[in-house]
Coordinates of C-alpha atoms and ligand atoms in Angstrom, one line a residue:
M15 CA -33.8 3.2 4.2
S16 CA -34.9 3.8 7.7
T17 CA -35.0 6.7 10.2
A18 CA -32.6 7.2 13.0
T19 CA -35.3 6.4 15.5
E20 CA -35.9 2.9 14.0
S21 CA -32.3 1.7 14.0
S22 CA -28.9 2.9 14.5
A23 CA -26.1 1.8 12.2
A24 CA -23.1 0.3 14.0
A25 CA -20.3 2.9 14.0
G26 CA -17.5 1.6 11.7
L27 CA -19.6 -1.5 11.0
R28 CA -18.2 -3.0 14.3
G29 CA -19.6 -6.5 14.8
V30 CA -21.5 -6.6 11.5
V31 CA -21.0 -9.8 9.5
A32 CA -20.6 -8.6 5.9
A33 CA -19.5 -11.7 4.1
Q34 CA -19.0 -15.4 4.5
S35 CA -15.4 -16.5 4.1
A36 CA -13.4 -19.7 4.7
I37 CA -10.1 -17.9 4.6
G38 CA -9.3 -16.6 8.0
D39 CA -11.0 -16.1 11.4
V40 CA -10.2 -13.8 14.2
N41 CA -11.4 -14.7 17.7
G42 CA -11.0 -11.4 19.5
E43 CA -12.0 -12.7 22.9
E44 CA -9.5 -15.5 23.0
G45 CA -6.8 -13.8 20.9
K46 CA -6.9 -16.5 18.3
L47 CA -6.3 -16.3 14.6
I48 CA -6.7 -19.1 12.1
Y49 CA -6.1 -19.4 8.4
Q50 CA -8.3 -22.1 6.8
G51 CA -8.6 -23.8 10.1
Y52 CA -4.9 -23.7 11.0
D53 CA -3.8 -21.8 14.1
I54 CA -1.4 -18.9 13.3
H55 CA 1.1 -20.2 15.9
D56 CA 1.2 -23.6 14.2
L57 CA 1.7 -22.0 10.8
A58 CA 4.4 -19.5 12.1
T59 CA 6.2 -22.4 13.7
N60 CA 6.1 -24.9 10.9
S61 CA 5.1 -23.3 7.6
T62 CA 6.6 -20.9 5.0
F63 CA 5.0 -17.9 3.5
E64 CA 4.7 -19.6 0.1
E65 CA 2.9 -22.5 1.7
V66 CA 0.5 -20.1 3.4
V67 CA -0.2 -18.5 0.1
F68 CA -1.2 -21.8 -1.3
L69 CA -3.4 -22.5 1.8
L70 CA -5.2 -19.1 1.5
W71 CA -5.9 -19.6 -2.2
N72 CA -6.8 -23.3 -2.1
G73 CA -8.2 -24.0 1.3
R74 CA -5.7 -26.8 2.1
L75 CA -2.0 -27.3 2.6
P76 CA -0.1 -28.3 -0.6
S77 CA 1.7 -31.5 -1.4
A78 CA 5.5 -31.2 -1.8
R79 CA 5.0 -31.1 -5.6
E80 CA 2.2 -28.5 -5.5
L81 CA 4.3 -26.3 -3.2
M82 CA 7.3 -26.6 -5.5
D83 CA 5.2 -25.7 -8.5
L84 CA 3.7 -22.7 -6.8
E85 CA 7.2 -21.5 -5.7
K86 CA 8.4 -21.9 -9.3
E87 CA 5.5 -19.9 -10.7
L88 CA 5.9 -17.1 -8.1
R89 CA 9.6 -16.9 -8.8
A90 CA 9.0 -16.8 -12.5
N91 CA 6.9 -13.7 -11.8
Y92 CA 9.3 -11.7 -9.6
A93 CA 10.3 -9.4 -12.5
V94 CA 8.1 -6.5 -13.4
P95 CA 7.8 -5.0 -16.9
D96 CA 10.7 -2.5 -17.7
D97 CA 8.1 0.2 -18.5
V98 CA 6.8 0.1 -14.9
L99 CA 10.3 0.6 -13.5
E100 CA 11.1 3.3 -16.0
L101 CA 8.0 5.2 -15.1
M102 CA 9.0 4.9 -11.4
Q103 CA 12.3 6.7 -12.3
R104 CA 10.2 9.7 -13.1
Y105 CA 8.2 9.9 -9.9
P106 CA 9.2 12.6 -7.4
K107 CA 11.9 11.1 -5.2
D108 CA 10.0 12.1 -2.1
A109 CA 6.9 10.2 -3.1
D110 CA 5.5 8.1 -0.3
P111 CA 6.3 4.4 -1.0
M112 CA 2.6 3.4 -0.5
D113 CA 1.6 5.9 -3.1
V114 CA 4.2 4.6 -5.5
L115 CA 3.1 1.0 -4.7
R116 CA -0.6 1.9 -5.4
T117 CA 0.2 3.6 -8.7
S118 CA 2.7 1.0 -9.9
V119 CA 0.6 -2.0 -9.0
S120 CA -2.3 -0.3 -10.8
S121 CA -0.2 0.0 -13.9
L122 CA 0.8 -3.7 -14.0
D123 CA -2.7 -4.2 -15.4
F124 CA -1.6 -2.8 -18.8
Y125 CA 0.9 -5.6 -19.2
D126 CA -1.3 -8.5 -18.3
K127 CA -3.4 -9.5 -21.3
D128 CA -5.9 -11.6 -19.3
G129 CA -5.7 -9.5 -16.2
H130 CA -9.4 -8.8 -16.3
G131 CA -10.5 -12.4 -16.2
T132 CA -12.7 -13.2 -13.2
D133 CA -12.9 -17.0 -13.8
R134 CA -10.8 -18.9 -11.3
E135 CA -8.0 -19.9 -13.7
A136 CA -7.4 -16.4 -15.0
A137 CA -7.8 -14.8 -11.6
L138 CA -5.3 -17.3 -10.1
R139 CA -2.8 -16.4 -12.8
T140 CA -3.1 -12.7 -11.9
A141 CA -2.9 -13.5 -8.2
I142 CA 0.4 -15.3 -8.8
K143 CA 1.8 -12.4 -10.8
L144 CA 0.8 -9.8 -8.2
T145 CA 2.2 -11.9 -5.3
G146 CA 5.4 -12.3 -7.2
Q147 CA 5.7 -8.7 -8.3
I148 CA 4.6 -6.6 -5.4
G149 CA 7.8 -7.0 -3.4
T150 CA 9.9 -6.1 -6.5
I151 CA 8.1 -2.8 -6.9
A152 CA 8.3 -1.9 -3.2
A153 CA 12.0 -2.7 -3.0
A154 CA 12.7 -1.0 -6.3
W155 CA 11.2 2.2 -5.1
D156 CA 13.4 2.3 -2.1
R157 CA 16.5 1.9 -4.4
I158 CA 15.3 4.4 -7.0
R159 CA 14.5 7.2 -4.5
N160 CA 17.9 6.8 -3.0
G161 CA 19.6 7.2 -6.5
N162 CA 20.4 3.5 -6.8
D163 CA 19.4 1.0 -9.6
P164 CA 16.8 -1.5 -8.6
I165 CA 18.3 -4.9 -7.9
V166 CA 17.2 -7.6 -10.3
P167 CA 15.2 -10.2 -8.4
D168 CA 16.9 -13.6 -7.7
S169 CA 14.6 -16.4 -8.7
T170 CA 16.5 -18.9 -6.5
L171 CA 15.3 -17.1 -3.4
S172 CA 12.0 -17.3 -1.5
I173 CA 9.7 -14.2 -1.4
A174 CA 11.1 -13.2 2.0
E175 CA 14.8 -13.7 1.1
N176 CA 14.3 -12.0 -2.3
F177 CA 12.6 -9.0 -0.8
L178 CA 15.3 -8.4 1.7
Y179 CA 18.0 -8.9 -1.0
M180 CA 16.4 -6.4 -3.4
L181 CA 15.9 -3.9 -0.6
R182 CA 19.3 -4.1 1.1
G183 CA 21.5 -5.3 -1.7
E184 CA 22.7 -8.4 0.2
K185 CA 21.2 -11.7 0.9
P186 CA 19.9 -12.1 4.5
D187 CA 21.4 -14.6 6.9
A188 CA 19.2 -17.6 7.7
D189 CA 17.9 -16.2 11.0
E190 CA 16.7 -12.9 9.5
A191 CA 15.3 -14.7 6.5
R192 CA 13.2 -17.0 8.7
M193 CA 12.2 -14.2 10.9
F194 CA 11.0 -12.1 8.0
D195 CA 9.3 -15.2 6.4
I196 CA 7.3 -15.6 9.7
A197 CA 6.5 -11.9 9.7
L198 CA 5.0 -12.4 6.2
I199 CA 3.0 -15.4 7.4
L200 CA 1.7 -13.3 10.4
H201 CA 0.5 -10.4 8.1
A202 CA -1.0 -12.6 5.4
D203 CA -4.7 -12.5 6.3
H204 CA -6.9 -11.0 8.9
E205 CA -10.5 -11.6 7.9
L206 CA -12.5 -8.6 6.9
N207 CA -10.0 -5.9 7.9
A208 CA -10.5 -2.5 6.1
S209 CA -8.2 -3.2 3.1
T210 CA -9.5 -6.7 2.6
F211 CA -13.1 -5.6 2.8
T212 CA -12.2 -2.9 0.2
T213 CA -10.8 -5.4 -2.2
R214 CA -14.0 -7.5 -1.9
V215 CA -16.2 -4.5 -2.5
V216 CA -14.3 -3.7 -5.7
A217 CA -14.1 -7.3 -6.8
G218 CA -17.8 -7.7 -6.1
T219 CA -18.5 -5.3 -9.0
L220 CA -16.6 -7.8 -11.2
A221 CA -13.8 -5.2 -11.6
D222 CA -10.4 -6.7 -12.3
M223 CA -8.0 -7.9 -9.6
Y224 CA -5.5 -5.1 -10.2
G225 CA -8.2 -2.6 -9.5
A226 CA -9.3 -4.4 -6.4
V227 CA -5.7 -4.7 -5.1
T228 CA -4.9 -1.1 -5.9
A229 CA -7.9 -0.1 -3.7
G230 CA -6.7 -2.4 -1.0
I231 CA -3.3 -0.7 -1.0
A232 CA -5.0 2.7 -0.7
A233 CA -6.9 1.5 2.4
L234 CA -3.9 -0.2 3.9
A235 CA -1.9 3.1 3.8
G236 CA -4.1 4.8 6.4
P237 CA -2.5 5.3 9.9
L238 CA -5.4 3.5 11.6
H239 CA -4.7 0.4 9.5
G240 CA -1.3 -0.7 8.0
G241 CA 0.2 2.8 8.4
A242 CA 0.4 2.3 12.2
N243 CA 3.7 0.4 12.1
T244 CA 5.5 3.5 10.7
A245 CA 3.7 5.7 13.2
V246 CA 4.9 3.4 16.1
M247 CA 8.6 3.9 15.1
K248 CA 8.1 7.7 14.7
S249 CA 6.7 7.7 18.3
L250 CA 9.7 5.7 19.6
L251 CA 12.1 8.0 17.9
E252 CA 10.2 11.0 19.3
I253 CA 10.3 9.6 22.8
G254 CA 14.0 8.9 22.5
S255 CA 14.7 7.0 25.7
V256 CA 13.2 4.5 28.2
E257 CA 13.2 7.2 30.9
A258 CA 11.1 9.5 28.8
V259 CA 8.3 6.9 28.1
D260 CA 6.2 7.4 31.2
A261 CA 5.8 11.2 30.8
W262 CA 5.1 10.8 27.0
V263 CA 2.4 8.2 27.6
E264 CA 0.9 10.3 30.4
D265 CA 0.8 13.3 28.1
A266 CA -0.7 11.3 25.2
L267 CA -3.5 9.9 27.4
E268 CA -4.2 13.3 29.0
H269 CA -4.5 14.9 25.5
K270 CA -6.5 11.9 24.2
R271 CA -3.9 11.1 21.6
K272 CA -3.9 7.5 20.4
I273 CA -0.8 5.5 21.0
M274 CA 0.0 3.8 17.7
G275 CA 0.3 0.1 17.7
I276 CA -1.9 -0.3 20.7
G277 CA -5.6 -1.4 20.7
H278 CA -7.5 -3.4 18.1
A279 CA -11.0 -3.3 16.7
V280 CA -11.5 -7.0 17.3
Y281 CA -8.9 -8.3 19.8
K282 CA -9.8 -7.7 23.4
T283 CA -6.7 -9.5 24.5
E284 CA -3.2 -10.0 23.1
D285 CA -3.1 -10.1 19.4
P286 CA -1.4 -13.5 18.7
R287 CA 0.8 -11.9 16.0
A288 CA 2.2 -9.5 18.6
T289 CA 3.5 -12.4 20.6
W290 CA 5.8 -13.4 17.7
L291 CA 6.8 -9.8 16.9
R292 CA 7.7 -9.1 20.5
K293 CA 10.0 -12.1 20.3
F294 CA 11.6 -10.8 17.0
S295 CA 12.0 -7.3 18.4
K296 CA 13.9 -8.8 21.4
Q297 CA 15.9 -11.1 19.1
M298 CA 17.0 -8.1 16.9
A299 CA 17.8 -6.0 19.9
E300 CA 20.2 -8.8 21.1
K301 CA 21.6 -9.3 17.7
K302 CA 22.4 -5.6 17.1
G303 CA 23.3 -4.9 20.8
E304 CA 20.7 -2.1 20.9
S305 CA 17.9 -2.9 23.3
K306 CA 16.5 0.7 23.7
W307 CA 13.7 0.3 21.2
F308 CA 12.6 -3.0 22.6
D309 CA 12.8 -1.7 26.2
M310 CA 10.8 1.4 25.3
S311 CA 8.2 -0.7 23.6
Q312 CA 7.9 -3.0 26.6
R313 CA 7.4 0.0 28.9
I314 CA 4.7 1.5 26.7
E315 CA 3.0 -1.9 26.5
S316 CA 2.9 -2.3 30.3
L317 CA 1.8 1.2 30.9
M318 CA -1.1 0.9 28.4
H319 CA -2.1 -2.4 29.9
E320 CA -2.0 -1.0 33.4
K321 CA -3.8 2.3 32.7
K322 CA -6.2 1.3 29.9
G323 CA -6.3 -2.5 29.9
M324 CA -5.1 -2.4 26.2
Y325 CA -2.7 -4.6 24.4
P326 CA -0.3 -4.2 21.5
N327 CA -1.4 -5.1 18.0
V328 CA 0.6 -6.6 15.1
D329 CA 2.2 -3.2 14.3
F330 CA 3.6 -2.4 17.7
Y331 CA 6.7 -4.7 17.8
S332 CA 7.1 -5.0 14.0
A333 CA 8.3 -1.3 14.1
S334 CA 11.4 -1.9 16.2
T335 CA 12.0 -5.3 14.5
Y336 CA 12.1 -3.7 11.0
Y337 CA 14.1 -0.7 12.3
L338 CA 16.9 -2.9 13.6
M339 CA 16.8 -4.8 10.3
G340 CA 17.9 -1.5 8.7
I341 CA 14.6 -0.9 6.9
A342 CA 13.4 2.7 6.2
L343 CA 10.4 3.7 8.3
D344 CA 8.1 4.3 5.4
M345 CA 8.8 0.9 4.0
Y346 CA 7.0 -0.9 6.9
T347 CA 3.6 -0.5 5.4
P348 CA 4.7 -1.7 1.9
I349 CA 6.1 -4.8 3.7
F350 CA 2.6 -5.3 5.1
A351 CA 1.3 -5.2 1.5
V352 CA 4.0 -7.7 0.3
S353 CA 2.4 -10.1 2.7
R354 CA -1.3 -9.1 2.7
I355 CA -1.4 -9.5 -1.1
S356 CA -1.9 -13.2 -0.4
G357 CA -5.0 -12.5 1.8
W358 CA -6.4 -9.9 -0.6
T359 CA -6.1 -12.1 -3.6
G360 CA -7.5 -15.1 -1.7
H361 CA -10.5 -13.0 -0.7
I362 CA -10.9 -11.7 -4.3
L363 CA -10.8 -15.3 -5.6
E364 CA -13.4 -16.2 -3.0
Q365 CA -15.6 -13.2 -4.0
Y366 CA -15.4 -14.0 -7.7
G367 CA -16.2 -17.6 -7.0
N368 CA -19.5 -16.8 -5.4
N369 CA -20.2 -13.3 -6.4
K370 CA -22.9 -11.0 -5.2
L371 CA -22.5 -7.2 -5.7
I372 CA -21.8 -5.7 -2.3
R373 CA -24.3 -2.9 -1.9
P374 CA -25.4 -2.1 1.6
R375 CA -27.8 0.7 2.6
A376 CA -27.1 3.9 4.6
E377 CA -29.3 5.0 7.4
Y378 CA -30.5 8.4 6.1
I379 CA -30.3 11.1 8.7
G380 CA -30.6 14.1 6.5
A381 CA -33.6 16.4 6.0
R382 CA -36.7 15.5 4.0
D383 CA -39.4 17.3 2.2
Q384 CA -37.2 20.3 1.3
K385 CA -38.5 22.6 -1.4
Y386 CA -36.1 24.0 -4.0
V387 CA -35.5 27.7 -3.6
P388 CA -34.2 29.5 -6.7
I389 CA -30.6 30.7 -6.2
E390 CA -31.5 34.4 -6.4
E391 CA -33.9 34.0 -3.5
R392 CA -31.4 32.3 -1.1
Ligands
COA428 N1 -4.2 4.7 22.5 C1 -4.9 5.4 23.4 N2 -6.3 5.2 23.5 C2 -6.9 4.4 22.6 C3 -6.1 3.7 21.7 C4 -4.8 3.9 21.6 N3 -4.0 3.3 20.7 N4 -7.0 2.9 20.9 C5 -8.2 3.1 21.4 N5 -8.1 4.0 22.5 C6 -9.2 4.5 23.3 C7 -10.0 5.6 22.5 O1 -9.5 6.8 22.7 C8 -11.4 5.4 23.0 O2 -11.4 6.0 24.3 P1 -12.8 6.8 24.7 O3 -13.8 5.7 24.8 O4 -12.4 7.3 26.0 O5 -13.0 7.8 23.7 C9 -11.5 3.9 23.2 O6 -10.2 3.4 23.4 C10 -12.1 3.2 22.0 O7 -11.4 3.6 20.9 P2 -11.9 3.3 19.4 O8 -10.9 4.0 18.4 O9 -13.3 3.7 19.3 O10 -11.8 1.8 19.3 P3 -11.7 0.9 18.1 O11 -12.1 -0.4 18.4 O12 -12.4 1.5 16.9 O13 -10.1 1.0 17.8 C11 -8.2 1.0 16.6 C12 -9.4 0.2 17.1 C13 -7.1 0.0 16.1 C14 -8.6 1.9 15.4 C15 -7.6 1.9 17.8 O14 -7.2 1.1 18.8 C16 -6.4 2.7 17.3 O15 -6.6 3.7 16.7 N6 -5.2 2.2 17.6 C17 -4.0 2.9 17.1 C18 -3.8 2.7 15.7 C19 -3.3 1.3 15.4 O16 -2.4 0.8 16.0 N7 -3.8 0.7 14.3 C20 -3.4 -0.6 13.9 C21 -4.5 -1.6 14.0 S1 -4.0 -3.2 13.7

């Protein structure tokens, strides 16, 4: 389109406004996050994940009746088709949970007769199915790979309670259920992050919602995006003790290795989600009488602030929180997806509602005026 001398594309599209959206807004300077105008702290304090799902999809808080109806519909869709679970039994037991999630969510499309509808009514039906089913798939895989039968979802439970129940085989206590529900609220939407942008690009071609969400899961899996939470816990395990933190951080910085869970493409101050997860990590440390992971995290946080002026992001303290909840490391990113499905589907609904194919241009920096040389002369 243009030459390198005329313009220079923003690396990683930083600061480029690529869509209009009423769903969520990140104020990176002030460390503020809103969903449909509501501050994340207000929602985390007062709301439930299901209520936030309604908010993201409809642009307003529900009445008591509307919330009850949505909860009922979501719960009626917790179960996944038997075929999907049977197929999962044949996957290699060491398959990455995000790969399994991607493949299985993609296959849900076969069992949804109007899953390709892009009008609001049909797309909303699919959004409800996906939001109800994604946790069942994620939890089922953790059971299957460990040689256990998947636990049948319990439609008397909320999404947060039901997920922990299906994953761990017992219903969570009220404190853990609420903590996890808030974690789902915190991860629900984050404006045009990489996976959400991906879902909008796919939906913008008027491809079906299953395809768009499958692509979103693929994007979320990367260690620079949703995969960072697992990477944080791997780092903590590798470091092993509070005493070893300083030398480890020093070495990482010296060798220009990124410290996972630190830094953000938009926030230049504390990520407001990290404020909550720091609290949960501490809470779990006290509950389990094991403060090592929280203490190590705090030390890393203060060193990174002191040396680089950087702050923890959403993934940093979620790692130690989930670890002490007894959740396998590689399930942290699927948990992110169990929540982010609400933001993805909200953005897809918004995209379908006012669609324009997303088709940017590249700044061509290759050669021009080359003449074809026959292969035998090269
Ligand atoms: N640890 C150490 N240094 C870091 C860092 C980290 N986690 N994140 C960024 N930096 C440094 C980079 O090395 C770079 O330094 P340089 O200018 O000396 O080369 C500088 O900060 C800018 O980094 P860059 O990756 O270009 O910034 P960004 O805005 O694109 O980064 C992230 C955003 C999230 C990709 C980046 O901070 C990161 O990779 N963090 C770790 C992964 C993570 O937690 N991801 C989850 C995001 S929610």
